[in-house]
Amino acid sequence: MIPTATRDALLAKISRHGLVPPEQLEVPDKDALLMNLMLGEAGLDVKLAAIIAAELNLEVAQLPEDALANRPFKGKISDAFIARKLVLPFKQEGQELHTAIAEPEGLQALNELKLITGCQVKAFIAPFHHFFPPVNIAAQQGKDKHIAMQQNPAATITNNADVNAFKAATGNDVVQFVDEVLNEAIVTGASDIHIEAFRGSARVRMRVDGGLCHATSFDEFLNINYAAVVTRLKIMASLDISERRLPQDGAIATELGEKTIDIRVSTLPAAHGERVVMRILDPDAANFTLDELGLQDIALQQLRKAIHSPQGMVLVTGPTGSGKSTTLYAMLKELNTPDVNIMTAEDPVEYDLPGVAQVQVRESIGLGFASALRSFLRQDPEIIMVGEIRDKETSDISIKAALTGHLVLSTLHTNNAPATITRLINMGVDDYLVTAALTMVIAQRLARLNCTHCLVADDAIKNDELFALGFTNEDLSRVKPMKGKGCDHCMGSGVKGRRAIHEVLPLTPSLREAINRGEGEDGLRKVALAEGFFPMQSAGRKLVEDGRISVKEYQRILMVE
């Protein structure tokens, strides 16, 4: 919140220079009045900046609208500090830090910046709205509330809910709380954060190693400050804080050491307050190599042969959250060389791949997977990655590309590798086109590994359950099911870390013959097994035998044969 003395000085300056009619200043809520005037009426804060610059004999900085987001020393100087002090570093030249202030009192904060950054500070003046970009961004996006504020600020002064929410969300306690939640999630390796409210309570849950864990230490503060926390997250994600009736999607970039972590934010109106779910995209997830995926040696050799072929289609299949994107990115990383043109159509683009042309699919404007693919074929690519084959049109264009000298990588949602072939045929792709274009199918799951710090025998598992998983009488003599009982290392869950379980199905001549004669999923599986196909269930049983996963985990992720 802006200090009272600063607020009063700015309002006095506005009055003295006649920038607004005197009667407009006669309202009880001076904080809301200043915010409405300076962030609302187009040009008022620019006029005031020119007046202050003349008084202090300083230049007015010509700042881009993203100056706050792209400021130097972002990891050391918080948004809350900038909003409270009205100082904004915007450019570093050697040891000189160019810093904008919004009013004379900002000069006193320059010494703090000098201590924080170790730089000499040169002062400039900037219009007020640069210090509060989320509201300004919302106005630029054409949100109704902010358009009204621009056109007639006096009409909105009597309704200060959004301004008050904004001020509460930039308070030190809320800012610190949100930072703590994000930091804990990143440090613990969470993939998702759930912020949700109920009647009389609220909670934070984090998805760690595939399971949701309730972070109880955050409950009390969140329950008292739920609206402010949600508003803070919406501000950070450049969402409209005044829109609470419709879902919104945005993104946050935050720092962890030398890494930039991207966070996808989704808000959803619910009965007791907006629900927020955040997906954490760790850039390290795009750094896996094929050798690090856990494939068996022969499967890895088969995969490399398939993706280094000049044309064909390789499909990765599995449910949501099974690691398909990681596998695709590992393939692209190996194939990405300066002499190859790679293009991807993704929804969303999860990780940046230098040297790869990545296209964000936007169905709302007519840029779907199929239309992106059609455009790709005019861009001279060798390799095309399609985020997902969802319909016949996309499958038809993908097949065409695979038959005309392109390598196509994509995903489907099926339970196993043989089912992927029948799925394509059921989508309307002719048998002969499947056999001509498809090179390989990889099906996978992500298994939660037993925590090695609290590993114990799972005596509750009986032989009947092991038989049901496909173990034989001979196997039982050497199989001793294990589980994690829960400890501090695994947050009481009994699991720590995950690994992928794959089945790799290359299209051999025998399989192509079986497809052409109309064999279904079971028939295709029999042909594959006769040629040495190693299904996921077999890989899962090996992990149970080795004590790496529990029987419960096997039952959770793998269908029983």
PDB file of C-alpha atoms in Angstrom, residues 67-77 82 88-92 97-99 117:
ATOM      1  CA  ALA A  67       9.181  -2.731 -17.925  1.00  0.00           C
ATOM      2  CA  LEU A  68       8.160  -4.205 -14.569  1.00  0.00           C
ATOM      3  CA  ALA A  69       8.122  -7.784 -15.836  1.00  0.00           C
ATOM      4  CA  ASN A  70      11.519  -7.444 -17.510  1.00  0.00           C
ATOM      5  CA  ARG A  71      13.294  -5.292 -14.930  1.00  0.00           C
ATOM      6  CA  PRO A  72      16.888  -5.969 -13.879  1.00  0.00           C
ATOM      7  CA  PHE A  73      17.441  -7.537 -10.434  1.00  0.00           C
ATOM      8  CA  LYS A  74      13.952  -9.015 -10.521  1.00  0.00           C
ATOM      9  CA  GLY A  75      14.973 -11.760  -8.107  1.00  0.00           C
ATOM     10  CA  LYS A  76      16.158  -9.224  -5.506  1.00  0.00           C
ATOM     11  CA  ILE A  77      13.523  -6.484  -5.825  1.00  0.00           C
ATOM     12  CA  ILE A  82       8.142  -1.380  -6.232  1.00  0.00           C
ATOM     13  CA  LEU A  88      11.262   0.855 -10.770  1.00  0.00           C
ATOM     14  CA  PRO A  89      14.712  -0.175 -12.045  1.00  0.00           C
ATOM     15  CA  PHE A  90      14.388  -0.481 -15.814  1.00  0.00           C
ATOM     16  CA  LYS A  91      17.878  -0.574 -17.343  1.00  0.00           C
ATOM     17  CA  GLN A  92      21.392  -1.515 -16.296  1.00  0.00           C
ATOM     18  CA  LEU A  97      21.156   1.318 -12.726  1.00  0.00           C
ATOM     19  CA  HIS A  98      18.561   3.520 -14.419  1.00  0.00           C
ATOM     20  CA  THR A  99      15.578   3.748 -12.083  1.00  0.00           C
ATOM     21  CA  THR A 117      22.034  -4.034  -6.096  1.00  0.00           C
TER      22      THR A 117
END
